[in-house]
Coordinates of C-alpha atoms (C1' of nucleotides) in Angstrom, one line a residue:
Chain A
M1 CA 100.1 87.4 105.6
G2 CA 103.6 86.5 104.8
A3 CA 105.2 86.6 108.2
D4 CA 103.5 83.5 109.6
L5 CA 103.1 81.6 106.4
M6 CA 100.1 79.6 107.2
E7 CA 100.9 79.3 110.9
E8 CA 103.7 76.9 110.2
S9 CA 107.3 77.9 111.0
T10 CA 109.6 77.5 108.1
G11 CA 112.5 77.1 110.5
A12 CA 113.8 80.0 108.4
V13 CA 114.2 82.8 110.9
P14 CA 116.9 81.3 113.1
S15 CA 119.5 82.9 115.3
L16 CA 121.0 84.8 112.4
A17 CA 118.2 87.3 112.5
P18 CA 119.4 90.5 114.2
P19 CA 117.7 91.4 117.5
R20 CA 114.5 93.4 116.9
R21 CA 114.5 97.0 118.1
R22 CA 111.1 98.5 118.9
G23 CA 107.5 98.1 118.3
T24 CA 108.0 98.7 114.6
V25 CA 106.7 95.6 113.0
D26 CA 109.7 93.5 112.0
K27 CA 111.5 95.5 109.3
H28 CA 113.6 92.4 108.8
Q29 CA 110.6 90.3 107.8
E30 CA 109.3 92.9 105.4
R31 CA 112.6 92.9 103.5
R32 CA 112.5 89.1 103.4
D33 CA 109.1 89.2 101.7
Q34 CA 110.1 92.0 99.4
L35 CA 113.2 90.0 98.4
A36 CA 111.0 86.9 98.0
E37 CA 108.6 88.7 95.6
S38 CA 111.5 89.9 93.5
A39 CA 113.0 86.4 93.5
L40 CA 109.7 84.8 92.5
V41 CA 109.6 86.7 89.2
T42 CA 113.1 85.4 88.2
L43 CA 112.4 81.9 89.5
G44 CA 109.2 81.8 87.5
E45 CA 111.0 82.6 84.4
L46 CA 114.1 80.5 84.8
G47 CA 113.1 77.7 87.2
Y48 CA 114.7 76.3 90.3
A49 CA 118.0 74.9 89.1
R50 CA 118.7 77.5 86.4
T51 CA 118.3 80.6 88.6
S52 CA 121.4 81.9 90.3
L53 CA 121.5 84.2 93.2
R54 CA 123.0 86.9 90.9
D55 CA 120.0 86.5 88.6
I56 CA 117.7 87.1 91.5
A57 CA 119.7 90.1 92.8
A58 CA 119.8 91.6 89.2
N59 CA 116.0 91.7 89.2
S60 CA 115.8 93.2 92.6
P61 CA 116.9 96.6 94.1
F62 CA 119.7 94.8 95.9
S63 CA 123.1 93.3 95.2
H64 CA 123.8 89.6 95.1
G65 CA 125.4 89.5 98.6
V66 CA 122.3 90.6 100.4
V67 CA 120.7 87.2 100.0
H68 CA 122.9 85.7 102.7
Y69 CA 121.9 88.5 105.0
Y70 CA 118.3 87.5 105.0
F71 CA 118.5 83.8 104.1
R72 CA 120.9 81.2 105.2
D73 CA 121.5 79.8 101.7
K74 CA 119.9 79.5 98.3
N75 CA 117.6 76.6 99.2
E76 CA 116.1 78.5 102.2
L77 CA 115.4 81.5 99.9
I78 CA 113.7 79.4 97.3
V79 CA 111.7 77.3 99.7
Y80 CA 110.6 80.5 101.5
C81 CA 109.6 82.0 98.1
V82 CA 107.4 79.2 97.0
R83 CA 105.9 78.8 100.4
F84 CA 105.2 82.6 100.5
H85 CA 103.5 82.5 97.2
K86 CA 101.5 79.3 97.7
S87 CA 100.2 80.3 101.1
T88 CA 97.9 82.8 99.5
C89 CA 97.6 80.9 96.2
V90 CA 95.7 78.0 97.8
L91 CA 92.9 80.3 98.8
R92 CA 92.2 81.2 95.2
Y93 CA 88.9 79.3 94.9
D94 CA 87.5 80.0 98.4
D95 CA 85.4 83.0 97.5
V96 CA 84.0 81.0 94.5
V97 CA 83.2 78.2 96.9
E98 CA 81.5 80.5 99.4
S99 CA 79.5 82.6 96.9
A100 CA 78.2 79.9 94.7
G101 CA 74.5 79.4 94.9
S102 CA 74.2 76.3 92.8
S103 CA 76.4 73.5 91.6
E104 CA 76.4 74.9 88.1
E105 CA 77.5 78.3 89.4
L106 CA 80.3 76.7 91.3
V107 CA 81.6 74.8 88.2
D108 CA 81.5 78.1 86.2
G109 CA 83.4 79.9 88.8
F110 CA 85.9 77.1 89.2
V111 CA 86.8 76.7 85.6
A112 CA 86.9 80.5 85.2
K113 CA 89.5 80.7 87.9
L114 CA 91.4 77.8 86.4
R115 CA 91.6 79.6 83.1
E116 CA 92.5 82.8 84.7
T117 CA 95.4 81.4 86.8
L118 CA 96.7 79.3 83.9
T119 CA 96.9 82.5 81.8
A120 CA 98.2 84.9 84.4
D121 CA 100.2 82.8 86.8
A122 CA 101.8 80.2 84.5
P123 CA 105.4 81.0 85.6
M124 CA 104.4 80.5 89.3
H125 CA 102.8 77.2 88.6
R126 CA 105.8 76.1 86.6
L127 CA 108.0 76.9 89.5
W128 CA 105.9 74.9 91.8
Y129 CA 106.1 71.8 89.6
D130 CA 109.8 72.4 89.2
L131 CA 110.3 72.4 93.0
R132 CA 108.1 69.4 93.5
T133 CA 110.0 67.4 90.9
A134 CA 113.3 68.6 92.4
S135 CA 112.2 67.2 95.8
M136 CA 112.3 63.7 94.3
F137 CA 116.1 64.2 94.1
E138 CA 116.8 66.5 97.0
E139 CA 115.6 65.3 100.4
P140 CA 115.7 68.7 102.2
L141 CA 112.9 69.8 99.9
R142 CA 110.5 67.0 100.7
A143 CA 109.0 68.4 103.9
T144 CA 108.0 71.7 102.3
V145 CA 106.7 70.0 99.2
A146 CA 104.6 67.6 101.2
L147 CA 103.2 70.5 103.2
I148 CA 102.2 72.5 100.2
D149 CA 100.8 69.4 98.4
G150 CA 98.6 69.0 101.5
W151 CA 97.4 72.6 101.1
L152 CA 96.5 72.0 97.5
Q153 CA 94.8 68.8 98.2
D154 CA 92.6 70.6 100.8
M155 CA 91.9 73.4 98.4
V156 CA 90.6 70.9 95.7
W157 CA 88.6 69.1 98.4
R158 CA 86.9 72.3 99.5
V159 CA 85.8 72.9 96.0
L160 CA 84.6 69.3 95.4
A161 CA 82.9 69.0 98.8
R162 CA 80.9 72.2 98.2
Y163 CA 80.1 71.0 94.7
A164 CA 78.7 67.8 96.0
S165 CA 76.8 69.6 98.8
L166 CA 75.1 72.0 96.3
A167 CA 74.2 69.0 94.1
G168 CA 72.7 67.2 97.1
K169 CA 75.1 64.2 96.5
G170 CA 78.2 62.6 98.1
V171 CA 81.7 62.5 96.8
A172 CA 82.8 59.3 95.2
V173 CA 86.5 59.7 95.6
T174 CA 89.0 60.4 98.4
P175 CA 90.7 63.8 98.7
A176 CA 94.0 62.3 97.5
V177 CA 92.4 60.9 94.4
A178 CA 90.5 64.1 93.6
Y179 CA 93.6 66.1 93.9
A180 CA 95.6 63.7 91.8
I181 CA 93.1 63.9 89.0
V182 CA 92.7 67.7 89.0
D183 CA 96.5 68.1 89.3
G184 CA 97.0 65.8 86.4
L185 CA 94.7 67.8 84.2
F186 CA 96.2 71.0 85.4
Q187 CA 99.7 70.0 84.7
Q188 CA 98.8 68.8 81.2
A189 CA 97.2 72.1 80.6
L190 CA 100.2 74.0 81.8
L191 CA 102.5 72.0 79.6
A192 CA 100.4 72.9 76.6
M193 CA 100.3 76.6 77.5
H194 CA 103.5 77.3 75.6
D195 CA 102.5 76.0 72.2
Q196 CA 98.7 76.0 72.2
P197 CA 97.4 78.3 75.0
A198 CA 93.9 78.8 73.6
E199 CA 93.4 75.1 72.9
S200 CA 94.8 74.1 76.3
L201 CA 92.3 76.4 78.1
D202 CA 89.4 75.1 76.1
R203 CA 90.5 71.5 76.8
I204 CA 90.8 71.8 80.5
D205 CA 87.5 73.8 80.6
R206 CA 85.6 71.0 78.9
S207 CA 87.5 68.2 80.8
V208 CA 86.6 69.6 84.2
R209 CA 83.0 70.1 83.3
D210 CA 82.8 66.6 82.0
L211 CA 84.7 65.0 84.8
L212 CA 83.3 66.7 88.0
P213 CA 79.9 65.0 87.9
S214 CA 81.5 61.6 87.6
L215 CA 83.3 62.3 90.9
L216 CA 80.0 62.4 92.7
L217 CA 78.0 59.5 94.0
S218 CA 75.0 58.8 91.8
A219 CA 72.8 58.4 94.9
Chain B
M1 CA 115.6 48.4 69.4
G2 CA 117.6 51.3 70.4
A3 CA 119.0 52.3 67.0
D4 CA 115.8 53.5 65.4
L5 CA 114.1 54.6 68.6
M6 CA 110.5 54.2 67.6
E7 CA 111.2 54.9 63.9
E8 CA 111.6 58.6 64.6
S9 CA 115.0 60.2 64.1
T10 CA 116.3 62.1 67.1
G11 CA 118.3 64.3 64.8
A12 CA 121.1 62.8 67.0
V13 CA 123.4 61.0 64.6
P14 CA 124.5 63.9 62.4
S15 CA 127.6 64.4 60.4
L16 CA 129.9 64.0 63.4
A17 CA 129.5 60.3 63.1
P18 CA 132.6 58.6 61.6
P19 CA 132.1 56.7 58.4
R20 CA 131.1 53.1 59.1
R21 CA 133.6 50.4 58.2
R22 CA 132.3 47.0 57.4
G23 CA 129.1 45.0 57.7
T24 CA 129.6 44.8 61.5
V25 CA 126.4 46.4 62.6
D26 CA 127.3 49.9 63.7
K27 CA 129.7 49.6 66.5
H28 CA 129.2 53.3 66.9
Q29 CA 125.6 52.9 67.7
E30 CA 126.2 50.1 70.1
R31 CA 128.5 52.4 72.1
R32 CA 125.9 55.1 72.2
D33 CA 123.4 52.8 73.7
Q34 CA 125.9 51.4 76.1
L35 CA 126.8 54.9 77.2
A36 CA 123.2 55.8 77.5
E37 CA 122.5 52.9 79.7
S38 CA 125.3 53.9 82.0
A39 CA 124.2 57.5 82.0
L40 CA 120.6 56.5 82.8
V41 CA 121.6 55.0 86.1
T42 CA 123.3 58.2 87.2
L43 CA 120.6 60.4 85.8
G44 CA 118.0 58.4 87.6
E45 CA 119.8 59.0 90.9
L46 CA 120.7 62.6 90.6
G47 CA 118.2 64.1 88.1
Y48 CA 118.6 66.1 85.0
A49 CA 120.1 69.4 86.3
R50 CA 122.2 67.9 89.1
T51 CA 124.1 65.3 86.9
S52 CA 127.4 66.4 85.3
L53 CA 129.1 64.7 82.5
R54 CA 131.9 63.7 84.9
D55 CA 129.3 62.0 87.1
I56 CA 128.0 60.1 84.2
A57 CA 131.5 59.1 83.1
A58 CA 132.4 58.0 86.6
N59 CA 129.7 55.4 86.6
S60 CA 130.8 54.2 83.2
P61 CA 133.8 52.4 81.8
F62 CA 134.9 55.6 80.1
S63 CA 136.3 58.9 80.8
H64 CA 134.5 62.2 80.8
G65 CA 135.7 63.3 77.4
V66 CA 134.2 60.4 75.6
V67 CA 130.7 61.9 75.7
H68 CA 131.6 64.5 73.1
Y69 CA 132.8 61.8 70.9
Y70 CA 129.4 60.1 70.7
F71 CA 127.1 63.1 71.5
R72 CA 127.2 66.7 70.4
D73 CA 126.5 68.0 73.9
K74 CA 125.0 67.2 77.2
N75 CA 121.4 67.9 76.1
E76 CA 121.7 65.5 73.2
L77 CA 123.0 62.8 75.5
I78 CA 120.2 63.2 78.0
V79 CA 117.5 63.4 75.4
Y80 CA 118.8 60.4 73.8
C81 CA 118.9 58.5 77.1
V82 CA 115.3 59.3 78.0
R83 CA 114.1 58.5 74.6
F84 CA 116.1 55.3 74.5
H85 CA 114.5 54.2 77.8
K86 CA 111.0 55.4 77.1
S87 CA 110.8 53.8 73.7
T88 CA 110.7 50.4 75.3
C89 CA 109.0 51.5 78.5
V90 CA 105.8 52.5 76.7
L91 CA 105.3 48.9 75.6
R92 CA 105.2 47.7 79.2
Y93 CA 101.4 47.0 79.4
D94 CA 101.0 45.6 75.9
D95 CA 101.3 42.0 76.7
V96 CA 98.8 42.5 79.5
V97 CA 96.5 44.1 77.1
E98 CA 96.8 41.3 74.6
S99 CA 96.7 38.4 77.0
A100 CA 93.8 39.5 79.2
G101 CA 90.7 37.4 78.7
S102 CA 88.4 39.6 80.8
S103 CA 88.1 43.1 82.1
E104 CA 88.9 42.0 85.6
E105 CA 92.0 40.2 84.4
L106 CA 93.2 43.3 82.6
V107 CA 92.7 45.4 85.6
D108 CA 94.7 42.9 87.7
G109 CA 97.5 42.8 85.2
F110 CA 97.5 46.6 84.8
V111 CA 97.8 47.4 88.5
A112 CA 100.3 44.6 89.0
K113 CA 102.5 46.2 86.4
L114 CA 102.0 49.6 87.9
R115 CA 103.2 48.4 91.3
E116 CA 106.1 46.6 89.7
T117 CA 107.3 49.6 87.8
L118 CA 106.8 52.0 90.7
T119 CA 109.0 49.7 92.8
A120 CA 111.7 48.7 90.3
D121 CA 111.9 51.7 88.0
A122 CA 111.3 54.6 90.3
P123 CA 114.5 56.4 89.3
M124 CA 113.7 56.3 85.7
H125 CA 110.2 57.7 86.2
R126 CA 111.6 60.5 88.3
L127 CA 114.0 61.3 85.5
W128 CA 111.2 61.5 83.1
Y129 CA 109.2 63.9 85.2
D130 CA 112.3 65.9 85.8
L131 CA 112.9 66.2 82.0
R132 CA 109.2 67.1 81.4
T133 CA 109.3 69.8 84.0
A134 CA 112.6 71.1 82.7
S135 CA 111.0 71.4 79.3
M136 CA 108.7 74.1 80.7
F137 CA 111.8 76.3 81.1
E138 CA 114.0 75.0 78.2
E139 CA 112.5 75.2 74.8
P140 CA 114.8 72.8 73.1
L141 CA 113.4 69.9 75.2
R142 CA 109.8 70.5 74.3
A143 CA 109.7 68.6 71.0
T144 CA 111.0 65.4 72.6
V145 CA 108.8 65.7 75.7
A146 CA 105.8 66.2 73.5
L147 CA 106.7 63.2 71.5
I148 CA 107.1 60.9 74.5
D149 CA 104.0 62.3 76.2
G150 CA 102.2 61.2 73.0
W151 CA 103.6 57.7 73.4
L152 CA 102.5 57.5 77.0
Q153 CA 99.1 58.8 76.1
D154 CA 98.7 56.1 73.5
M155 CA 99.9 53.5 75.9
V156 CA 97.2 54.5 78.4
W157 CA 94.7 54.5 75.7
R158 CA 95.5 51.0 74.5
V159 CA 94.9 49.8 78.0
L160 CA 91.6 51.7 78.5
A161 CA 90.3 50.8 75.0
R162 CA 90.9 47.2 75.6
Y163 CA 89.4 47.4 79.0
A164 CA 86.3 48.9 77.6
S165 CA 86.1 46.4 74.8
L166 CA 86.3 43.5 77.3
A167 CA 83.6 45.1 79.4
G168 CA 81.4 45.6 76.4
K169 CA 81.2 49.3 76.9
G170 CA 82.5 52.5 75.4
V171 CA 85.1 54.9 76.9
A172 CA 83.7 58.0 78.4
V173 CA 86.8 60.2 78.2
T174 CA 89.2 61.3 75.6
P175 CA 92.7 59.9 75.4
A176 CA 94.2 63.1 76.7
V177 CA 91.9 63.1 79.7
A178 CA 92.5 59.5 80.5
Y179 CA 96.3 60.0 80.3
A180 CA 96.1 63.1 82.5
I181 CA 94.2 61.2 85.2
V182 CA 96.4 58.1 85.2
D183 CA 99.5 60.3 85.0
G184 CA 98.3 62.4 88.0
L185 CA 97.7 59.3 90.1
F186 CA 101.0 57.8 89.1
Q187 CA 103.0 61.0 89.9
Q188 CA 101.4 61.2 93.3
A189 CA 102.3 57.6 93.9
L190 CA 105.8 58.2 92.8
L191 CA 106.2 61.2 95.0
A192 CA 105.1 59.1 98.0
M193 CA 107.5 56.3 97.2
H194 CA 110.3 57.8 99.2
D195 CA 108.5 58.1 102.5
Q196 CA 105.7 55.6 102.4
P197 CA 106.3 53.1 99.6
A198 CA 103.9 50.4 100.9
E199 CA 101.1 52.8 101.5
S200 CA 101.7 54.4 98.1
L201 CA 101.4 51.2 96.3
D202 CA 98.3 50.2 98.0
R203 CA 96.7 53.6 97.4
I204 CA 97.3 53.6 93.6
D205 CA 96.2 50.0 93.4
R206 CA 92.8 50.8 95.0
S207 CA 92.5 54.2 93.2
V208 CA 92.9 52.7 89.8
R209 CA 90.5 49.8 90.6
D210 CA 87.9 52.3 91.8
L211 CA 88.4 54.8 89.0
L212 CA 88.7 52.7 85.8
P213 CA 85.0 51.6 85.8
S214 CA 83.9 55.3 86.0
L215 CA 85.8 56.1 82.8
L216 CA 83.5 53.8 80.9
L217 CA 80.1 54.7 79.5
S218 CA 77.3 53.1 81.5
A219 CA 75.6 52.1 78.3
Chain C
dC1 C1' 153.8 43.6 60.0
dC2 C1' 153.0 48.4 58.9
dG3 C1' 150.1 52.3 58.2
dT4 C1' 145.9 54.4 58.8
dT5 C1' 142.0 55.4 61.0
dA6 C1' 138.8 55.0 64.8
dA7 C1' 138.4 55.0 69.8
dC8 C1' 139.5 56.9 73.9
dT9 C1' 142.2 59.8 77.6
dT10 C1' 144.2 63.7 79.4
dG11 C1' 144.5 68.2 80.7
dA12 C1' 143.3 72.6 80.2
dC13 C1' 140.2 76.8 78.9
dG14 C1' 136.7 80.2 80.1
dG15 C1' 132.8 80.8 82.6
dT16 C1' 129.5 80.4 86.4
dT17 C1' 128.2 79.2 90.8
dG18 C1' 127.3 79.5 96.2
dT19 C1' 129.4 81.4 99.9
dC20 C1' 131.5 84.5 102.9
dA21 C1' 134.7 88.1 104.8
dA22 C1' 135.7 92.8 105.0
dG23 C1' 134.4 97.1 104.3
dA24 C1' 131.1 101.0 103.2
dT25 C1' 126.8 103.2 104.0
dA26 C1' 122.7 104.3 106.3
dA27 C1' 119.8 104.4 110.3
dA28 C1' 118.7 104.7 114.9
dT29 C1' 119.9 105.5 119.6
dC30 C1' 121.7 108.3 123.3
Chain D
dG1 C1' 126.2 115.2 116.7
dA2 C1' 128.6 111.0 118.0
dT3 C1' 128.4 106.2 118.5
dT4 C1' 126.6 102.1 118.0
dT5 C1' 124.1 98.9 115.4
dA6 C1' 121.8 97.4 111.3
dT7 C1' 121.9 97.1 106.4
dC8 C1' 124.0 96.6 102.2
dT9 C1' 128.0 96.4 98.6
dT10 C1' 132.1 94.8 96.9
dG11 C1' 135.4 91.7 95.7
dA12 C1' 137.4 87.5 96.2
dC13 C1' 137.6 82.3 97.1
dA14 C1' 137.3 77.6 95.8
dA15 C1' 134.7 74.4 93.4
dC16 C1' 132.4 73.0 89.6
dC17 C1' 130.7 73.0 85.0
dG18 C1' 130.5 72.0 79.6
dT19 C1' 133.5 72.0 76.0
dC20 C1' 137.4 71.1 73.2
dA21 C1' 142.1 70.4 71.3
dA22 C1' 146.0 67.6 71.5
dG23 C1' 147.9 63.4 72.3
dT24 C1' 147.8 58.3 73.3
dT25 C1' 146.1 53.8 72.6
dA26 C1' 143.9 50.2 70.2
dA27 C1' 141.9 48.1 66.2
dC28 C1' 141.5 47.2 61.7
dG29 C1' 142.8 46.8 56.5
dG30 C1' 146.1 45.5 53.4

DNA sequence: CCGTTAACTTGACGGTTGTCAAGATAAATC
DNA sequence: GATTTATCTTGACAACCGTCAAGTTAACGG
């Protein structure tokens, strides 16, 4: 994990990478990931546009100049960071999907994970929405955003398809619509996490439980 | 319209405003609105964080220093702009709501307006999402964002309540959930307007038509 | 027509930013 | 251990930002 990033080249390790030496697995790539993890903390706190390379370096073991040794520019670093994080993040519900023995159990596991990630990973989710919004104004970001949006849509679809299967019914909406709905609920919950965290968690819990059945065919 | 901004003071016309002269209705306020309208064009193109006061002034009849004559700082200008625009924007569907004679007619009018605004006002909608996302990282923005989010939620609810009434049924979801769903669909449509505008419009058209009935009680 | 005040312009300030070149340090090779 | 290569630091650069003070122009009141 990390190096391949979901088997899709970021176009991020170009000629600037120094020639590898021996069988030691890519020390260069390890540093990139280490730097990305440091950067993600700062980016999650300050957001995309408000984070400078010096902020990132300050929260890392390195100095601000090192960024250009491992990344071409700021955009490549940030895109790599978000992609690095999301590539594992989109697998969050997969064990719930696989281990659930009934539709009720799946819903319970799903909302539990939703609450958990809203509580623990709020800065990362904020960063994702920040990057997605920025992509509406900066064309170079759109390809990455579209890719990750596809991952998330597939993630939601895996949950919903399994849910329908366990309930012995079909799904009434397309993957795109299902994702839009869940994402809309999630984003509202995230927005409310600052001022009313407890109420926000309860609301999305109840909303999802109420809404999921209506996404199935009655047949 | 414009001066009162939905009967809610922005806290934006403080002591710095010069004493008014005669009965001529607030020349000062007129200039504020004129400046806001100029700024909105630039903000819609470049987004919140990427727009400088010099960019705004360049697309206006004024110089860059004039901003501090009418607004305390950049944030106050931007907040005023978005609020200025949204305060009329949230009334967009009201005539459809009032003039619709049947539930089908209301749906037709609703999706027609949706398509229209996605086509014509895409930059303004991008700006709104940009500001809402920025509010997750900048506390001073949250009050305004929460206020406008409330307006939008009410707007969606007026449509849905009227739709239910015309169909002789009740609404199955809360205002917050209804807004989250519509907003999720709308945001996905807006994101796709850059690369696939036609497909995006068709998709949200069909999605809304499919989804609205399922938000009503079957009773 | 004159004086006063509002409206607006100009230019500068301190600060921050991304980027990069040049040098220092550490590591690995022979 | 010497030399070559990779890694990392430092400092500087040009550009840009928001803000504001000082000065200019225009409009209004008498």
